[in-house]
Amino acid sequence: EAGVAQSPRYKIIEKRQSVAFWCNPISGHATLYWYQQILGQGPKLLIQFQNNGVVDDSQLPKDRFSAERLKGVDSTLKIQPAKLEDSAVYLCASSLEKSRQFFGPGTRLTVL
Amino acid sequence: SQQGEEDPQALSIQEGENATMNCSYKTSINNLQWYRQNSGRGLVHLILIRSNEREKHSGRLRVTLDTSKKSSSLLITASRAADTASYFCATDSTSGTYKYIFGTGTRLKVLA
């Protein structure tokens, strides 16, 4: 079974630039999550999709972050414009309902 | 805000010893999960325990849940150097969205 795929693995940008991350969940997983993990902390949920609908985006900084899930499968997370404090690992996860989450390897973002 | 909080923040033990990590949370849950994260990688699911369960085993892992104290513990027996990682608990809420909130993590170091 293929796992959750994410790209790119690493990204370095300057503040005020834009960046986009891509996630391909495990086939058949209806629920998709984006997390932000700052160094030394636990993952913080940014947005949760059920199929292509948003279930929870209460902690997504909507003035600069946006996310979409195309046809209920792949998802992209965008930051525009980036700030220094956005430096973190961005993790994508997917799951069947009421079950364990499968995580991708993450994208490490450095904002200079 | 963090729902779960792990204790201790860091733990260093000798190979062969047991490691115990604790997680406390604030609100009622449906279930609690434990995850492991090796440095620079995504999270790996270890075990899920439901609110009506008190104890669960998986190989060298033993998890307990005390809903009256809103706490859980993860015991790793006969630790190995390969167990060196960060360990996180994740709790959902009873709101029905299957949204999980991760704790701050325990960084375990097993010395060979």
GROMACS .gro file of C-alpha atoms in nm:
model
  224
    1GLU     CA    1   0.000   0.000   0.000
    2ALA     CA    2   0.145   0.336  -0.102
    3GLY     CA    3   0.177   0.589   0.176
    4VAL     CA    4   0.096   0.958   0.189
    5ALA     CA    5   0.309   1.150  -0.058
    6GLN     CA    6   0.421   1.508  -0.008
    7SER     CA    7   0.628   1.745  -0.215
    8PRO     CA    8   0.857   1.923  -0.204
    9ARG     CA    9   1.051   1.778   0.090
   10TYR     CA   10   1.238   2.102   0.152
   11LYS     CA   11   1.176   2.463   0.058
   12ILE     CA   12   1.368   2.780   0.134
   13ILE     CA   13   1.208   3.114   0.054
   14GLU     CA   14   1.240   3.476   0.157
   15LYS     CA   15   0.976   3.649   0.362
   16ARG     CA   16   0.687   3.793   0.165
   17GLN     CA   17   0.728   3.527  -0.105
   18SER     CA   18   0.466   3.265  -0.181
   19VAL     CA   19   0.495   2.890  -0.146
   20ALA     CA   20   0.274   2.588  -0.214
   21PHE     CA   21   0.282   2.235  -0.081
   22TRP     CA   22   0.123   1.930  -0.235
   23CYS     CA   23  -0.018   1.616  -0.075
   24ASN     CA   24  -0.148   1.292  -0.222
   25PRO     CA   25  -0.328   1.085   0.045
   26ILE     CA   26  -0.368   0.711   0.062
   27SER     CA   27  -0.622   0.592  -0.192
   28GLY     CA   28  -0.970   0.571  -0.045
   29HIS     CA   29  -0.899   0.786   0.261
   30ALA     CA   30  -1.178   1.038   0.286
   31THR     CA   31  -1.022   1.253   0.558
   32LEU     CA   32  -0.715   1.467   0.493
   33TYR     CA   33  -0.530   1.684   0.744
   34TRP     CA   34  -0.266   1.954   0.721
   35TYR     CA   35  -0.055   2.016   1.029
   36GLN     CA   36   0.212   2.271   1.112
   37GLN     CA   37   0.491   2.150   1.338
   38ILE     CA   38   0.727   2.411   1.474
   39LEU     CA   39   1.061   2.281   1.600
   40GLY     CA   40   1.029   2.130   1.946
   41GLN     CA   41   0.648   2.131   1.946
   42GLY     CA   42   0.370   1.891   1.861
   43PRO     CA   43   0.182   1.911   1.531
   44LYS     CA   44  -0.089   2.177   1.519
   45LEU     CA   45  -0.391   2.112   1.300
   46LEU     CA   46  -0.434   2.378   1.032
   47ILE     CA   47  -0.719   2.232   0.830
   48GLN     CA   48  -0.917   1.910   0.802
   49PHE     CA   49  -1.104   1.796   0.492
   50GLN     CA   50  -1.373   1.532   0.465
   51ASN     CA   51  -1.373   1.441   0.095
   52ASN     CA   52  -1.349   1.788  -0.063
   53GLY     CA   53  -1.533   1.974   0.212
   54VAL     CA   54  -1.368   2.160   0.500
   55VAL     CA   55  -1.450   2.013   0.842
   56ASP     CA   56  -1.227   2.235   1.055
   57ASP     CA   57  -1.006   2.531   0.968
   58SER     CA   58  -1.028   2.716   1.297
   59GLN     CA   59  -0.650   2.742   1.337
   60LEU     CA   60  -0.569   2.830   0.977
   61PRO     CA   61  -0.439   3.190   0.944
   62LYS     CA   62  -0.677   3.271   0.665
   63ASP     CA   63  -0.520   3.606   0.583
   64ARG     CA   64  -0.218   3.426   0.442
   65PHE     CA   65  -0.288   3.052   0.430
   66SER     CA   66  -0.525   2.875   0.194
   67ALA     CA   67  -0.590   2.512   0.115
   68GLU     CA   68  -0.798   2.314  -0.126
   69ARG     CA   69  -0.866   1.951  -0.194
   70LEU     CA   70  -0.917   1.873  -0.557
   71LYS     CA   71  -1.199   1.628  -0.632
   72GLY     CA   72  -1.164   1.488  -0.282
   73VAL     CA   73  -0.818   1.344  -0.348
   74ASP     CA   74  -0.500   1.558  -0.374
   75SER     CA   75  -0.461   1.872  -0.169
   76THR     CA   76  -0.250   2.186  -0.183
   77LEU     CA   77  -0.161   2.424   0.098
   78LYS     CA   78  -0.047   2.773   0.005
   79ILE     CA   79   0.114   3.052   0.205
   80GLN     CA   80   0.104   3.402   0.061
   81PRO     CA   81   0.292   3.604   0.176
   82ALA     CA   82   0.521   3.403   0.403
   83LYS     CA   83   0.647   3.534   0.736
   84LEU     CA   84   0.952   3.432   0.934
   85GLU     CA   85   0.732   3.255   1.190
   86ASP     CA   86   0.597   3.025   0.920
   87SER     CA   87   0.925   2.832   0.927
   88ALA     CA   88   0.816   2.482   1.026
   89VAL     CA   89   0.750   2.133   0.897
   90TYR     CA   90   0.416   2.099   0.721
   91LEU     CA   91   0.270   1.754   0.760
   92CYS     CA   92  -0.010   1.600   0.561
   93ALA     CA   93  -0.204   1.302   0.695
   94SER     CA   94  -0.500   1.098   0.582
   95SER     CA   95  -0.734   0.853   0.746
   96LEU     CA   96  -1.047   0.651   0.712
   97GLU     CA   97  -1.315   0.777   0.947
   98LYS     CA   98  -1.267   0.711   1.318
   99SER     CA   99  -0.924   0.559   1.273
  100ARG     CA  100  -0.551   0.612   1.286
  101GLN     CA  101  -0.388   0.880   1.078
  102PHE     CA  102  -0.118   0.803   0.824
  103PHE     CA  103   0.139   1.078   0.790
  104GLY     CA  104   0.351   1.184   0.498
  105PRO     CA  105   0.721   1.268   0.539
  106GLY     CA  106   0.650   1.640   0.563
  107THR     CA  107   0.781   1.952   0.393
  108ARG     CA  108   1.042   2.150   0.583
  109LEU     CA  109   0.993   2.521   0.513
  110THR     CA  110   1.256   2.779   0.596
  111VAL     CA  111   1.162   3.145   0.561
  112LEU     CA  112   1.460   3.382   0.555
  113SER     CA  113  -0.436   2.543   2.232
  114GLN     CA  114  -0.285   2.211   2.336
  115GLN     CA  115  -0.529   1.949   2.457
  116GLY     CA  116  -0.269   1.696   2.557
  117GLU     CA  117   0.046   1.753   2.751
  118GLU     CA  118   0.316   1.488   2.781
  119ASP     CA  119   0.537   1.437   3.081
  120PRO     CA  120   0.832   1.428   3.106
  121GLN     CA  121   0.945   1.656   2.823
  122ALA     CA  122   1.265   1.457   2.789
  123LEU     CA  123   1.376   1.115   2.910
  124SER     CA  124   1.711   0.943   2.885
  125ILE     CA  125   1.751   0.575   2.976
  126GLN     CA  126   1.984   0.281   2.918
  127GLU     CA  127   1.906   0.012   2.666
  128GLY     CA  128   1.702  -0.266   2.826
  129GLU     CA  129   1.530  -0.038   3.077
  130ASN     CA  130   1.162   0.049   3.066
  131ALA     CA  131   1.041   0.394   2.958
  132THR     CA  132   0.718   0.548   3.083
  133MET     CA  133   0.559   0.858   2.935
  134ASN     CA  134   0.242   1.026   3.054
  135CYS     CA  135  -0.021   1.231   2.877
  136SER     CA  136  -0.281   1.454   3.041
  137TYR     CA  137  -0.572   1.611   2.858
  138LYS     CA  138  -0.850   1.854   2.938
  139THR     CA  139  -1.183   1.757   2.783
  140SER     CA  140  -1.382   1.438   2.730
  141ILE     CA  141  -1.255   1.218   2.450
  142ASN     CA  142  -1.371   0.935   2.228
  143ASN     CA  143  -1.023   0.789   2.198
  144LEU     CA  144  -0.656   0.862   2.246
  145GLN     CA  145  -0.368   0.772   2.017
  146TRP     CA  146   0.007   0.753   2.063
  147TYR     CA  147   0.249   0.836   1.781
  148ARG     CA  148   0.625   0.815   1.739
  149GLN     CA  149   0.834   1.060   1.540
  150ASN     CA  150   1.192   0.991   1.448
  151SER     CA  151   1.408   1.297   1.391
  152GLY     CA  152   1.321   1.474   1.068
  153ARG     CA  153   1.045   1.232   0.969
  154GLY     CA  154   0.669   1.200   0.973
  155LEU     CA  155   0.471   1.053   1.259
  156VAL     CA  156   0.402   0.682   1.289
  157HIS     CA  157   0.092   0.553   1.463
  158LEU     CA  158   0.163   0.322   1.757
  159ILE     CA  159  -0.164   0.246   1.930
  160LEU     CA  160  -0.521   0.368   1.970
  161ILE     CA  161  -0.717   0.325   2.293
  162ARG     CA  162  -1.088   0.400   2.315
  163SER     CA  163  -1.251   0.580   2.604
  164ASN     CA  164  -1.418   0.258   2.725
  165GLU     CA  165  -1.087   0.072   2.737
  166ARG     CA  166  -0.846   0.083   3.030
  167GLU     CA  167  -0.541  -0.094   2.895
  168LYS     CA  168  -0.403  -0.205   2.561
  169HIS     CA  169  -0.092  -0.392   2.454
  170SER     CA  170   0.102  -0.406   2.130
  171GLY     CA  171   0.434  -0.589   2.134
  172ARG     CA  172   0.659  -0.408   2.382
  173LEU     CA  173   0.408  -0.125   2.420
  174ARG     CA  174   0.151  -0.097   2.696
  175VAL     CA  175  -0.094   0.190   2.709
  176THR     CA  176  -0.330   0.271   2.993
  177LEU     CA  177  -0.614   0.519   3.001
  178ASP     CA  178  -0.778   0.670   3.308
  179THR     CA  179  -1.070   0.885   3.194
  180SER     CA  180  -1.151   0.992   3.551
  181LYS     CA  181  -0.807   1.153   3.577
  182LYS     CA  182  -0.797   1.248   3.208
  183SER     CA  183  -0.461   1.084   3.168
  184SER     CA  184  -0.285   0.810   2.973
  185SER     CA  185   0.053   0.645   2.998
  186LEU     CA  186   0.274   0.473   2.743
  187LEU     CA  187   0.515   0.210   2.867
  188ILE     CA  188   0.792   0.078   2.643
  189THR     CA  189   0.949  -0.233   2.792
  190ALA     CA  190   1.303  -0.354   2.729
  191SER     CA  191   1.389  -0.040   2.534
  192ARG     CA  192   1.627  -0.043   2.239
  193ALA     CA  193   1.841   0.227   2.080
  194ALA     CA  194   1.596   0.225   1.788
  195ASP     CA  195   1.321   0.348   2.024
  196THR     CA  196   1.498   0.684   2.040
  197ALA     CA  197   1.236   0.928   1.911
  198SER     CA  198   0.974   1.178   2.017
  199TYR     CA  199   0.644   1.038   2.138
  200PHE     CA  200   0.315   1.226   2.113
  201CYS     CA  201  -0.033   1.161   2.240
  202ALA     CA  202  -0.326   1.279   2.031
  203THR     CA  203  -0.679   1.319   2.159
  204ASP     CA  204  -1.000   1.374   1.974
  205SER     CA  205  -1.300   1.541   2.125
  206THR     CA  206  -1.657   1.424   2.155
  207SER     CA  207  -1.768   1.682   1.899
  208GLY     CA  208  -1.775   1.423   1.622
  209THR     CA  209  -1.535   1.584   1.376
  210TYR     CA  210  -1.252   1.332   1.438
  211LYS     CA  211  -1.024   1.628   1.490
  212TYR     CA  212  -0.715   1.530   1.684
  213ILE     CA  213  -0.506   1.758   1.900
  214PHE     CA  214  -0.146   1.661   1.965
  215GLY     CA  215   0.046   1.714   2.284
  216THR     CA  216   0.387   1.868   2.322
  217GLY     CA  217   0.573   1.537   2.311
  218THR     CA  218   0.830   1.344   2.513
  219ARG     CA  219   1.177   1.318   2.365
  220LEU     CA  220   1.313   0.974   2.451
  221LYS     CA  221   1.679   0.889   2.420
  222VAL     CA  222   1.786   0.528   2.467
  223LEU     CA  223   2.157   0.488   2.527
  224ALA     CA  224   2.330   0.176   2.396
   0.00000   0.00000   0.00000
